[in-house]
Amino acid sequence: MPIESYREVEPAPVTMAGAKDVTMRVVIGPKQGAPNFVMRVFEMQPGGHSPRHRHDYEHEIFVHRGTGEIFCDGKTYPVAPGHYAFIAPNLEHQVLNTGQEPLLFVCLIPNIE
């Protein structure tokens, strides 16, 4: 069982249309031998956001650092360190950094490969 720092994984820019100033590190997934889930760490700069989108799988989000908002199913929710969110399948959603420092959050999704 490897125990590593997320900082050892090179961040990659999120290039999905509508994303702004956000990087992602895939820290656990198929390459690490995880057959069912993928753990990703996102870092979003102030004013940055994910695209507003939907898909047929859930995600679980845990906010580690910074402040922002999660838009989900027509409502906006403030988030801060220690907050978590469950986003059910097929709900339109978006994460936004409304704070003055980077927003760091962990996002889990099923392995859909």
PDB file of N, CA and C in Angstrom:
ATOM      1  N   MET A   1       0.852  -1.182   0.000  1.00  0.00           N
ATOM      2  CA  MET A   1       0.000   0.000   0.000  1.00  0.00           C
ATOM      3  C   MET A   1       0.891   1.236   0.000  1.00  0.00           C
ATOM      4  N   PRO A   2       0.968   1.934  -1.117  1.00  0.00           N
ATOM      5  CA  PRO A   2       1.787   3.147  -1.142  1.00  0.00           C
ATOM      6  C   PRO A   2       1.083   4.307  -0.435  1.00  0.00           C
ATOM      7  N   ILE A   3       1.866   5.066   0.296  1.00  0.00           N
ATOM      8  CA  ILE A   3       1.371   6.303   0.899  1.00  0.00           C
ATOM      9  C   ILE A   3       2.268   7.408   0.370  1.00  0.00           C
ATOM     10  N   GLU A   4       1.668   8.345  -0.330  1.00  0.00           N
ATOM     11  CA  GLU A   4       2.425   9.392  -0.992  1.00  0.00           C
ATOM     12  C   GLU A   4       1.754  10.737  -0.777  1.00  0.00           C
ATOM     13  N   SER A   5       2.426  11.790  -1.174  1.00  0.00           N
ATOM     14  CA  SER A   5       1.859  13.135  -1.129  1.00  0.00           C
ATOM     15  C   SER A   5       1.258  13.472  -2.490  1.00  0.00           C
ATOM     16  N   TYR A   6       0.110  14.126  -2.479  1.00  0.00           N
ATOM     17  CA  TYR A   6      -0.498  14.545  -3.750  1.00  0.00           C
ATOM     18  C   TYR A   6       0.431  15.478  -4.509  1.00  0.00           C
ATOM     19  N   ARG A   7       1.311  16.166  -3.782  1.00  0.00           N
ATOM     20  CA  ARG A   7       2.227  17.111  -4.420  1.00  0.00           C
ATOM     21  C   ARG A   7       3.231  16.415  -5.342  1.00  0.00           C
ATOM     22  N   GLU A   8       3.402  15.090  -5.162  1.00  0.00           N
ATOM     23  CA  GLU A   8       4.319  14.334  -6.013  1.00  0.00           C
ATOM     24  C   GLU A   8       3.723  14.054  -7.397  1.00  0.00           C
ATOM     25  N   VAL A   9       2.437  14.302  -7.566  1.00  0.00           N
ATOM     26  CA  VAL A   9       1.765  14.084  -8.851  1.00  0.00           C
ATOM     27  C   VAL A   9       1.731  15.409  -9.607  1.00  0.00           C
ATOM     28  N   GLU A  10       2.178  15.385 -10.833  1.00  0.00           N
ATOM     29  CA  GLU A  10       2.218  16.601 -11.653  1.00  0.00           C
ATOM     30  C   GLU A  10       0.797  17.086 -11.956  1.00  0.00           C
ATOM     31  N   PRO A  11       0.492  18.362 -11.679  1.00  0.00           N
ATOM     32  CA  PRO A  11      -0.844  18.866 -12.015  1.00  0.00           C
ATOM     33  C   PRO A  11      -0.985  19.055 -13.524  1.00  0.00           C
ATOM     34  N   ALA A  12      -2.180  18.784 -14.009  1.00  0.00           N
ATOM     35  CA  ALA A  12      -2.485  18.983 -15.431  1.00  0.00           C
ATOM     36  C   ALA A  12      -3.610  20.000 -15.542  1.00  0.00           C
ATOM     37  N   PRO A  13      -3.520  20.933 -16.473  1.00  0.00           N
ATOM     38  CA  PRO A  13      -4.614  21.886 -16.633  1.00  0.00           C
ATOM     39  C   PRO A  13      -5.895  21.171 -17.047  1.00  0.00           C
ATOM     40  N   VAL A  14      -7.007  21.635 -16.517  1.00  0.00           N
ATOM     41  CA  VAL A  14      -8.311  21.122 -16.945  1.00  0.00           C
ATOM     42  C   VAL A  14      -8.645  21.844 -18.245  1.00  0.00           C
ATOM     43  N   THR A  15      -8.782  21.085 -19.320  1.00  0.00           N
ATOM     44  CA  THR A  15      -8.968  21.680 -20.649  1.00  0.00           C
ATOM     45  C   THR A  15     -10.397  21.561 -21.163  1.00  0.00           C
ATOM     46  N   MET A  16     -11.290  21.028 -20.350  1.00  0.00           N
ATOM     47  CA  MET A  16     -12.694  20.913 -20.748  1.00  0.00           C
ATOM     48  C   MET A  16     -13.240  22.316 -21.034  1.00  0.00           C
ATOM     49  N   ALA A  17     -13.994  22.473 -22.102  1.00  0.00           N
ATOM     50  CA  ALA A  17     -14.555  23.777 -22.466  1.00  0.00           C
ATOM     51  C   ALA A  17     -15.325  24.362 -21.291  1.00  0.00           C
ATOM     52  N   GLY A  18     -15.054  25.624 -20.973  1.00  0.00           N
ATOM     53  CA  GLY A  18     -15.729  26.302 -19.877  1.00  0.00           C
ATOM     54  C   GLY A  18     -14.939  26.323 -18.587  1.00  0.00           C
ATOM     55  N   ALA A  19     -13.833  25.581 -18.519  1.00  0.00           N
ATOM     56  CA  ALA A  19     -12.987  25.596 -17.319  1.00  0.00           C
ATOM     57  C   ALA A  19     -12.064  26.804 -17.369  1.00  0.00           C
ATOM     58  N   LYS A  20     -11.777  27.367 -16.186  1.00  0.00           N
ATOM     59  CA  LYS A  20     -10.885  28.523 -16.112  1.00  0.00           C
ATOM     60  C   LYS A  20      -9.980  28.387 -14.894  1.00  0.00           C
ATOM     61  N   ASP A  21      -8.680  28.447 -15.113  1.00  0.00           N
ATOM     62  CA  ASP A  21      -7.678  28.506 -14.039  1.00  0.00           C
ATOM     63  C   ASP A  21      -7.814  27.377 -13.024  1.00  0.00           C
ATOM     64  N   VAL A  22      -7.871  26.142 -13.525  1.00  0.00           N
ATOM     65  CA  VAL A  22      -8.000  24.984 -12.636  1.00  0.00           C
ATOM     66  C   VAL A  22      -7.088  23.857 -13.130  1.00  0.00           C
ATOM     67  N   THR A  23      -6.409  23.216 -12.169  1.00  0.00           N
ATOM     68  CA  THR A  23      -5.583  22.052 -12.475  1.00  0.00           C
ATOM     69  C   THR A  23      -6.107  20.846 -11.712  1.00  0.00           C
ATOM     70  N   MET A  24      -5.710  19.659 -12.194  1.00  0.00           N
ATOM     71  CA  MET A  24      -6.165  18.411 -11.591  1.00  0.00           C
ATOM     72  C   MET A  24      -4.989  17.451 -11.484  1.00  0.00           C
ATOM     73  N   ARG A  25      -4.952  16.751 -10.360  1.00  0.00           N
ATOM     74  CA  ARG A  25      -3.996  15.658 -10.167  1.00  0.00           C
ATOM     75  C   ARG A  25      -4.801  14.383  -9.939  1.00  0.00           C
ATOM     76  N   VAL A  26      -4.577  13.361 -10.736  1.00  0.00           N
ATOM     77  CA  VAL A  26      -5.199  12.056 -10.480  1.00  0.00           C
ATOM     78  C   VAL A  26      -4.246  11.324  -9.545  1.00  0.00           C
ATOM     79  N   VAL A  27      -4.645  11.193  -8.270  1.00  0.00           N
ATOM     80  CA  VAL A  27      -3.750  10.610  -7.270  1.00  0.00           C
ATOM     81  C   VAL A  27      -3.998   9.123  -7.049  1.00  0.00           C
ATOM     82  N   ILE A  28      -5.220   8.661  -7.249  1.00  0.00           N
ATOM     83  CA  ILE A  28      -5.533   7.235  -7.170  1.00  0.00           C
ATOM     84  C   ILE A  28      -6.489   6.912  -8.307  1.00  0.00           C
ATOM     85  N   GLY A  29      -6.164   5.874  -9.037  1.00  0.00           N
ATOM     86  CA  GLY A  29      -7.003   5.445 -10.153  1.00  0.00           C
ATOM     87  C   GLY A  29      -6.486   4.141 -10.711  1.00  0.00           C
ATOM     88  N   PRO A  30      -6.858   3.814 -11.934  1.00  0.00           N
ATOM     89  CA  PRO A  30      -6.438   2.550 -12.532  1.00  0.00           C
ATOM     90  C   PRO A  30      -4.919   2.345 -12.548  1.00  0.00           C
ATOM     91  N   LYS A  31      -4.144   3.417 -12.790  1.00  0.00           N
ATOM     92  CA  LYS A  31      -2.680   3.278 -12.826  1.00  0.00           C
ATOM     93  C   LYS A  31      -2.110   2.837 -11.482  1.00  0.00           C
ATOM     94  N   GLN A  32      -2.821   3.151 -10.396  1.00  0.00           N
ATOM     95  CA  GLN A  32      -2.376   2.756  -9.060  1.00  0.00           C
ATOM     96  C   GLN A  32      -3.030   1.444  -8.620  1.00  0.00           C
ATOM     97  N   GLY A  33      -3.802   0.838  -9.504  1.00  0.00           N
ATOM     98  CA  GLY A  33      -4.426  -0.439  -9.205  1.00  0.00           C
ATOM     99  C   GLY A  33      -5.808  -0.345  -8.592  1.00  0.00           C
ATOM    100  N   ALA A  34      -6.415   0.843  -8.586  1.00  0.00           N
ATOM    101  CA  ALA A  34      -7.763   1.014  -8.029  1.00  0.00           C
ATOM    102  C   ALA A  34      -8.791   0.689  -9.115  1.00  0.00           C
ATOM    103  N   PRO A  35      -9.540  -0.393  -8.984  1.00  0.00           N
ATOM    104  CA  PRO A  35     -10.447  -0.799 -10.050  1.00  0.00           C
ATOM    105  C   PRO A  35     -11.788  -0.076 -10.074  1.00  0.00           C
ATOM    106  N   ASN A  36     -12.197   0.532  -8.963  1.00  0.00           N
ATOM    107  CA  ASN A  36     -13.570   1.041  -8.878  1.00  0.00           C
ATOM    108  C   ASN A  36     -13.714   2.553  -8.820  1.00  0.00           C
ATOM    109  N   PHE A  37     -12.746   3.260  -8.233  1.00  0.00           N
ATOM    110  CA  PHE A  37     -12.885   4.694  -8.030  1.00  0.00           C
ATOM    111  C   PHE A  37     -11.633   5.433  -8.469  1.00  0.00           C
ATOM    112  N   VAL A  38     -11.805   6.731  -8.735  1.00  0.00           N
ATOM    113  CA  VAL A  38     -10.703   7.619  -9.071  1.00  0.00           C
ATOM    114  C   VAL A  38     -10.748   8.788  -8.095  1.00  0.00           C
ATOM    115  N   MET A  39      -9.603   9.061  -7.447  1.00  0.00           N
ATOM    116  CA  MET A  39      -9.489  10.210  -6.549  1.00  0.00           C
ATOM    117  C   MET A  39      -8.656  11.273  -7.255  1.00  0.00           C
ATOM    118  N   ARG A  40      -9.250  12.473  -7.354  1.00  0.00           N
ATOM    119  CA  ARG A  40      -8.587  13.580  -8.029  1.00  0.00           C
ATOM    120  C   ARG A  40      -8.486  14.755  -7.069  1.00  0.00           C
ATOM    121  N   VAL A  41      -7.387  15.495  -7.154  1.00  0.00           N
ATOM    122  CA  VAL A  41      -7.206  16.705  -6.356  1.00  0.00           C
ATOM    123  C   VAL A  41      -7.189  17.875  -7.332  1.00  0.00           C
ATOM    124  N   PHE A  42      -8.112  18.808  -7.124  1.00  0.00           N
ATOM    125  CA  PHE A  42      -8.223  19.992  -7.973  1.00  0.00           C
ATOM    126  C   PHE A  42      -7.694  21.207  -7.228  1.00  0.00           C
ATOM    127  N   GLU A  43      -7.005  22.076  -7.949  1.00  0.00           N
ATOM    128  CA  GLU A  43      -6.597  23.370  -7.411  1.00  0.00           C
ATOM    129  C   GLU A  43      -7.092  24.436  -8.377  1.00  0.00           C
ATOM    130  N   MET A  44      -7.884  25.351  -7.833  1.00  0.00           N
ATOM    131  CA  MET A  44      -8.561  26.369  -8.629  1.00  0.00           C
ATOM    132  C   MET A  44      -8.107  27.742  -8.136  1.00  0.00           C
ATOM    133  N   GLN A  45      -7.618  28.549  -9.040  1.00  0.00           N
ATOM    134  CA  GLN A  45      -7.140  29.879  -8.673  1.00  0.00           C
ATOM    135  C   GLN A  45      -8.320  30.821  -8.399  1.00  0.00           C
ATOM    136  N   PRO A  46      -8.092  31.917  -7.651  1.00  0.00           N
ATOM    137  CA  PRO A  46      -9.174  32.880  -7.421  1.00  0.00           C
ATOM    138  C   PRO A  46      -9.807  33.308  -8.748  1.00  0.00           C
ATOM    139  N   GLY A  47     -11.124  33.283  -8.797  1.00  0.00           N
ATOM    140  CA  GLY A  47     -11.853  33.610 -10.017  1.00  0.00           C
ATOM    141  C   GLY A  47     -11.994  32.436 -10.973  1.00  0.00           C
ATOM    142  N   GLY A  48     -11.337  31.329 -10.663  1.00  0.00           N
ATOM    143  CA  GLY A  48     -11.411  30.152 -11.523  1.00  0.00           C
ATOM    144  C   GLY A  48     -12.696  29.368 -11.302  1.00  0.00           C
ATOM    145  N   HIS A  49     -12.980  28.471 -12.238  1.00  0.00           N
ATOM    146  CA  HIS A  49     -14.185  27.648 -12.111  1.00  0.00           C
ATOM    147  C   HIS A  49     -14.081  26.433 -13.015  1.00  0.00           C
ATOM    148  N   SER A  50     -14.851  25.426 -12.665  1.00  0.00           N
ATOM    149  CA  SER A  50     -15.018  24.274 -13.548  1.00  0.00           C
ATOM    150  C   SER A  50     -16.110  24.624 -14.554  1.00  0.00           C
ATOM    151  N   PRO A  51     -16.239  23.854 -15.621  1.00  0.00           N
ATOM    152  CA  PRO A  51     -17.355  24.104 -16.528  1.00  0.00           C
ATOM    153  C   PRO A  51     -18.671  23.700 -15.867  1.00  0.00           C
ATOM    154  N   ARG A  52     -19.738  24.341 -16.246  1.00  0.00           N
ATOM    155  CA  ARG A  52     -21.067  23.900 -15.796  1.00  0.00           C
ATOM    156  C   ARG A  52     -21.444  22.721 -16.686  1.00  0.00           C
ATOM    157  N   HIS A  53     -21.669  21.577 -16.063  1.00  0.00           N
ATOM    158  CA  HIS A  53     -21.884  20.361 -16.845  1.00  0.00           C
ATOM    159  C   HIS A  53     -22.690  19.342 -16.051  1.00  0.00           C
ATOM    160  N   ARG A  54     -22.992  18.229 -16.693  1.00  0.00           N
ATOM    161  CA  ARG A  54     -23.681  17.102 -16.050  1.00  0.00           C
ATOM    162  C   ARG A  54     -23.194  15.818 -16.697  1.00  0.00           C
ATOM    163  N   HIS A  55     -23.323  14.713 -15.973  1.00  0.00           N
ATOM    164  CA  HIS A  55     -22.958  13.401 -16.491  1.00  0.00           C
ATOM    165  C   HIS A  55     -23.705  12.343 -15.709  1.00  0.00           C
ATOM    166  N   ASP A  56     -23.602  11.106 -16.149  1.00  0.00           N
ATOM    167  CA  ASP A  56     -24.439  10.047 -15.580  1.00  0.00           C
ATOM    168  C   ASP A  56     -23.799   9.303 -14.403  1.00  0.00           C
ATOM    169  N   TYR A  57     -22.824   9.922 -13.759  1.00  0.00           N
ATOM    170  CA  TYR A  57     -22.233   9.321 -12.557  1.00  0.00           C
ATOM    171  C   TYR A  57     -22.145  10.367 -11.448  1.00  0.00           C
ATOM    172  N   GLU A  58     -22.052   9.886 -10.225  1.00  0.00           N
ATOM    173  CA  GLU A  58     -21.973  10.754  -9.044  1.00  0.00           C
ATOM    174  C   GLU A  58     -20.557  11.259  -8.829  1.00  0.00           C
ATOM    175  N   HIS A  59     -20.412  12.293  -7.998  1.00  0.00           N
ATOM    176  CA  HIS A  59     -19.130  12.605  -7.387  1.00  0.00           C
ATOM    177  C   HIS A  59     -19.324  13.002  -5.947  1.00  0.00           C
ATOM    178  N   GLU A  60     -18.220  12.819  -5.239  1.00  0.00           N
ATOM    179  CA  GLU A  60     -18.119  13.244  -3.848  1.00  0.00           C
ATOM    180  C   GLU A  60     -16.973  14.247  -3.792  1.00  0.00           C
ATOM    181  N   ILE A  61     -17.229  15.369  -3.125  1.00  0.00           N
ATOM    182  CA  ILE A  61     -16.239  16.452  -3.054  1.00  0.00           C
ATOM    183  C   ILE A  61     -15.954  16.758  -1.589  1.00  0.00           C
ATOM    184  N   PHE A  62     -14.668  16.967  -1.271  1.00  0.00           N
ATOM    185  CA  PHE A  62     -14.257  17.417   0.054  1.00  0.00           C
ATOM    186  C   PHE A  62     -13.350  18.621  -0.131  1.00  0.00           C
ATOM    187  N   VAL A  63     -13.706  19.746   0.513  1.00  0.00           N
ATOM    188  CA  VAL A  63     -12.926  20.981   0.395  1.00  0.00           C
ATOM    189  C   VAL A  63     -11.835  20.975   1.463  1.00  0.00           C
ATOM    190  N   HIS A  64     -10.600  21.128   1.004  1.00  0.00           N
ATOM    191  CA  HIS A  64      -9.452  21.114   1.916  1.00  0.00           C
ATOM    192  C   HIS A  64      -8.983  22.529   2.264  1.00  0.00           C
ATOM    193  N   ARG A  65      -8.964  23.429   1.274  1.00  0.00           N
ATOM    194  CA  ARG A  65      -8.434  24.775   1.501  1.00  0.00           C
ATOM    195  C   ARG A  65      -9.153  25.762   0.584  1.00  0.00           C
ATOM    196  N   GLY A  66      -9.332  26.985   1.069  1.00  0.00           N
ATOM    197  CA  GLY A  66      -9.940  28.038   0.271  1.00  0.00           C
ATOM    198  C   GLY A  66     -11.451  28.098   0.448  1.00  0.00           C
ATOM    199  N   THR A  67     -12.049  29.049  -0.247  1.00  0.00           N
ATOM    200  CA  THR A  67     -13.503  29.220  -0.189  1.00  0.00           C
ATOM    201  C   THR A  67     -14.043  29.346  -1.607  1.00  0.00           C
ATOM    202  N   GLY A  68     -15.297  28.994  -1.739  1.00  0.00           N
ATOM    203  CA  GLY A  68     -15.912  29.073  -3.052  1.00  0.00           C
ATOM    204  C   GLY A  68     -17.378  28.744  -2.993  1.00  0.00           C
ATOM    205  N   GLU A  69     -17.891  28.319  -4.130  1.00  0.00           N
ATOM    206  CA  GLU A  69     -19.302  27.952  -4.245  1.00  0.00           C
ATOM    207  C   GLU A  69     -19.420  26.710  -5.115  1.00  0.00           C
ATOM    208  N   ILE A  70     -20.425  25.914  -4.801  1.00  0.00           N
ATOM    209  CA  ILE A  70     -20.805  24.817  -5.675  1.00  0.00           C
ATOM    210  C   ILE A  70     -22.219  25.104  -6.156  1.00  0.00           C
ATOM    211  N   PHE A  71     -22.358  25.211  -7.465  1.00  0.00           N
ATOM    212  CA  PHE A  71     -23.672  25.326  -8.089  1.00  0.00           C
ATOM    213  C   PHE A  71     -24.122  23.903  -8.385  1.00  0.00           C
ATOM    214  N   CYS A  72     -25.341  23.554  -7.963  1.00  0.00           N
ATOM    215  CA  CYS A  72     -25.859  22.216  -8.226  1.00  0.00           C
ATOM    216  C   CYS A  72     -27.371  22.271  -8.343  1.00  0.00           C
ATOM    217  N   ASP A  73     -27.874  21.806  -9.459  1.00  0.00           N
ATOM    218  CA  ASP A  73     -29.316  21.671  -9.679  1.00  0.00           C
ATOM    219  C   ASP A  73     -30.064  22.986  -9.440  1.00  0.00           C
ATOM    220  N   GLY A  74     -29.486  24.098  -9.936  1.00  0.00           N
ATOM    221  CA  GLY A  74     -30.157  25.387  -9.863  1.00  0.00           C
ATOM    222  C   GLY A  74     -29.929  26.180  -8.592  1.00  0.00           C
ATOM    223  N   LYS A  75     -29.166  25.645  -7.632  1.00  0.00           N
ATOM    224  CA  LYS A  75     -28.904  26.344  -6.369  1.00  0.00           C
ATOM    225  C   LYS A  75     -27.402  26.501  -6.180  1.00  0.00           C
ATOM    226  N   THR A  76     -27.010  27.546  -5.452  1.00  0.00           N
ATOM    227  CA  THR A  76     -25.603  27.806  -5.172  1.00  0.00           C
ATOM    228  C   THR A  76     -25.362  27.674  -3.675  1.00  0.00           C
ATOM    229  N   TYR A  77     -24.299  26.939  -3.327  1.00  0.00           N
ATOM    230  CA  TYR A  77     -23.974  26.659  -1.930  1.00  0.00           C
ATOM    231  C   TYR A  77     -22.557  27.143  -1.634  1.00  0.00           C
ATOM    232  N   PRO A  78     -22.357  27.923  -0.559  1.00  0.00           N
ATOM    233  CA  PRO A  78     -20.996  28.321  -0.195  1.00  0.00           C
ATOM    234  C   PRO A  78     -20.233  27.128   0.376  1.00  0.00           C
ATOM    235  N   VAL A  79     -18.928  27.075   0.100  1.00  0.00           N
ATOM    236  CA  VAL A  79     -18.085  26.014   0.650  1.00  0.00           C
ATOM    237  C   VAL A  79     -16.803  26.601   1.224  1.00  0.00           C
ATOM    238  N   ALA A  80     -16.283  25.923   2.241  1.00  0.00           N
ATOM    239  CA  ALA A  80     -15.063  26.325   2.941  1.00  0.00           C
ATOM    240  C   ALA A  80     -14.376  25.050   3.431  1.00  0.00           C
ATOM    241  N   PRO A  81     -13.158  25.153   3.961  1.00  0.00           N
ATOM    242  CA  PRO A  81     -12.455  23.959   4.423  1.00  0.00           C
ATOM    243  C   PRO A  81     -13.306  23.109   5.371  1.00  0.00           C
ATOM    244  N   GLY A  82     -13.299  21.809   5.103  1.00  0.00           N
ATOM    245  CA  GLY A  82     -14.069  20.865   5.902  1.00  0.00           C
ATOM    246  C   GLY A  82     -15.438  20.553   5.340  1.00  0.00           C
ATOM    247  N   HIS A  83     -15.921  21.344   4.402  1.00  0.00           N
ATOM    248  CA  HIS A  83     -17.223  21.063   3.789  1.00  0.00           C
ATOM    249  C   HIS A  83     -17.093  19.923   2.784  1.00  0.00           C
ATOM    250  N   TYR A  84     -18.189  19.203   2.617  1.00  0.00           N
ATOM    251  CA  TYR A  84     -18.236  18.131   1.629  1.00  0.00           C
ATOM    252  C   TYR A  84     -19.563  18.192   0.899  1.00  0.00           C
ATOM    253  N   ALA A  85     -19.595  17.589  -0.281  1.00  0.00           N
ATOM    254  CA  ALA A  85     -20.814  17.602  -1.097  1.00  0.00           C
ATOM    255  C   ALA A  85     -20.941  16.281  -1.837  1.00  0.00           C
ATOM    256  N   PHE A  86     -22.170  15.826  -1.961  1.00  0.00           N
ATOM    257  CA  PHE A  86     -22.496  14.681  -2.811  1.00  0.00           C
ATOM    258  C   PHE A  86     -23.266  15.223  -4.003  1.00  0.00           C
ATOM    259  N   ILE A  87     -22.758  14.984  -5.193  1.00  0.00           N
ATOM    260  CA  ILE A  87     -23.433  15.421  -6.413  1.00  0.00           C
ATOM    261  C   ILE A  87     -23.947  14.170  -7.116  1.00  0.00           C
ATOM    262  N   ALA A  88     -25.259  14.036  -7.137  1.00  0.00           N
ATOM    263  CA  ALA A  88     -25.898  12.851  -7.714  1.00  0.00           C
ATOM    264  C   ALA A  88     -25.767  12.858  -9.240  1.00  0.00           C
ATOM    265  N   PRO A  89     -25.907  11.708  -9.865  1.00  0.00           N
ATOM    266  CA  PRO A  89     -25.829  11.640 -11.325  1.00  0.00           C
ATOM    267  C   PRO A  89     -26.851  12.556 -12.003  1.00  0.00           C
ATOM    268  N   ASN A  90     -26.453  13.082 -13.154  1.00  0.00           N
ATOM    269  CA  ASN A  90     -27.309  13.861 -14.057  1.00  0.00           C
ATOM    270  C   ASN A  90     -27.736  15.228 -13.540  1.00  0.00           C
ATOM    271  N   LEU A  91     -27.142  15.717 -12.447  1.00  0.00           N
ATOM    272  CA  LEU A  91     -27.442  17.069 -11.980  1.00  0.00           C
ATOM    273  C   LEU A  91     -26.428  18.040 -12.579  1.00  0.00           C
ATOM    274  N   GLU A  92     -26.916  19.163 -13.097  1.00  0.00           N
ATOM    275  CA  GLU A  92     -26.013  20.190 -13.599  1.00  0.00           C
ATOM    276  C   GLU A  92     -25.253  20.770 -12.410  1.00  0.00           C
ATOM    277  N   HIS A  93     -23.920  20.913 -12.549  1.00  0.00           N
ATOM    278  CA  HIS A  93     -23.116  21.379 -11.426  1.00  0.00           C
ATOM    279  C   HIS A  93     -21.875  22.119 -11.919  1.00  0.00           C
ATOM    280  N   GLN A  94     -21.292  22.883 -10.977  1.00  0.00           N
ATOM    281  CA  GLN A  94     -20.097  23.669 -11.259  1.00  0.00           C
ATOM    282  C   GLN A  94     -19.461  24.052  -9.930  1.00  0.00           C
ATOM    283  N   VAL A  95     -18.130  24.099  -9.888  1.00  0.00           N
ATOM    284  CA  VAL A  95     -17.394  24.580  -8.719  1.00  0.00           C
ATOM    285  C   VAL A  95     -16.750  25.900  -9.102  1.00  0.00           C
ATOM    286  N   LEU A  96     -16.859  26.901  -8.211  1.00  0.00           N
ATOM    287  CA  LEU A  96     -16.302  28.231  -8.462  1.00  0.00           C
ATOM    288  C   LEU A  96     -15.457  28.669  -7.273  1.00  0.00           C
ATOM    289  N   ASN A  97     -14.312  29.291  -7.548  1.00  0.00           N
ATOM    290  CA  ASN A  97     -13.498  29.868  -6.484  1.00  0.00           C
ATOM    291  C   ASN A  97     -13.872  31.337  -6.353  1.00  0.00           C
ATOM    292  N   THR A  98     -14.553  31.671  -5.275  1.00  0.00           N
ATOM    293  CA  THR A  98     -14.967  33.053  -5.021  1.00  0.00           C
ATOM    294  C   THR A  98     -14.065  33.724  -3.993  1.00  0.00           C
ATOM    295  N   GLY A  99     -13.039  33.008  -3.531  1.00  0.00           N
ATOM    296  CA  GLY A  99     -12.159  33.525  -2.488  1.00  0.00           C
ATOM    297  C   GLY A  99     -10.932  34.218  -3.050  1.00  0.00           C
ATOM    298  N   GLN A 100     -10.013  34.547  -2.134  1.00  0.00           N
ATOM    299  CA  GLN A 100      -8.794  35.270  -2.478  1.00  0.00           C
ATOM    300  C   GLN A 100      -7.562  34.366  -2.539  1.00  0.00           C
ATOM    301  N   GLU A 101      -7.734  33.078  -2.258  1.00  0.00           N
ATOM    302  CA  GLU A 101      -6.625  32.124  -2.310  1.00  0.00           C
ATOM    303  C   GLU A 101      -7.067  30.911  -3.126  1.00  0.00           C
ATOM    304  N   PRO A 102      -6.119  30.066  -3.523  1.00  0.00           N
ATOM    305  CA  PRO A 102      -6.518  28.877  -4.281  1.00  0.00           C
ATOM    306  C   PRO A 102      -7.500  28.006  -3.503  1.00  0.00           C
ATOM    307  N   LEU A 103      -8.436  27.434  -4.226  1.00  0.00           N
ATOM    308  CA  LEU A 103      -9.414  26.490  -3.679  1.00  0.00           C
ATOM    309  C   LEU A 103      -8.897  25.092  -3.993  1.00  0.00           C
ATOM    310  N   LEU A 104      -8.656  24.300  -2.949  1.00  0.00           N
ATOM    311  CA  LEU A 104      -8.143  22.944  -3.107  1.00  0.00           C
ATOM    312  C   LEU A 104      -9.210  21.976  -2.635  1.00  0.00           C
ATOM    313  N   PHE A 105      -9.621  21.071  -3.521  1.00  0.00           N
ATOM    314  CA  PHE A 105     -10.640  20.098  -3.127  1.00  0.00           C
ATOM    315  C   PHE A 105     -10.352  18.740  -3.742  1.00  0.00           C
ATOM    316  N   VAL A 106     -10.821  17.716  -3.042  1.00  0.00           N
ATOM    317  CA  VAL A 106     -10.703  16.334  -3.487  1.00  0.00           C
ATOM    318  C   VAL A 106     -12.036  15.944  -4.104  1.00  0.00           C
ATOM    319  N   CYS A 107     -11.988  15.265  -5.233  1.00  0.00           N
ATOM    320  CA  CYS A 107     -13.199  14.820  -5.918  1.00  0.00           C
ATOM    321  C   CYS A 107     -13.049  13.341  -6.258  1.00  0.00           C
ATOM    322  N   LEU A 108     -14.008  12.550  -5.808  1.00  0.00           N
ATOM    323  CA  LEU A 108     -14.030  11.115  -6.100  1.00  0.00           C
ATOM    324  C   LEU A 108     -15.095  10.830  -7.145  1.00  0.00           C
ATOM    325  N   ILE A 109     -14.741   9.989  -8.107  1.00  0.00           N
ATOM    326  CA  ILE A 109     -15.700   9.556  -9.123  1.00  0.00           C
ATOM    327  C   ILE A 109     -15.538   8.051  -9.336  1.00  0.00           C
ATOM    328  N   PRO A 110     -16.557   7.393  -9.876  1.00  0.00           N
ATOM    329  CA  PRO A 110     -16.372   5.984 -10.239  1.00  0.00           C
ATOM    330  C   PRO A 110     -15.380   5.869 -11.391  1.00  0.00           C
ATOM    331  N   ASN A 111     -14.679   4.767 -11.448  1.00  0.00           N
ATOM    332  CA  ASN A 111     -13.808   4.502 -12.587  1.00  0.00           C
ATOM    333  C   ASN A 111     -14.698   4.112 -13.763  1.00  0.00           C
ATOM    334  N   ILE A 112     -14.789   4.981 -14.749  1.00  0.00           N
ATOM    335  CA  ILE A 112     -15.685   4.733 -15.882  1.00  0.00           C
ATOM    336  C   ILE A 112     -14.941   4.215 -17.106  1.00  0.00           C
ATOM    337  N   GLU A 113     -13.664   3.901 -16.960  1.00  0.00           N
ATOM    338  CA  GLU A 113     -12.883   3.370 -18.095  1.00  0.00           C
ATOM    339  C   GLU A 113     -13.262   1.945 -18.384  1.00  0.00           C
TER     340      GLU A 113
END
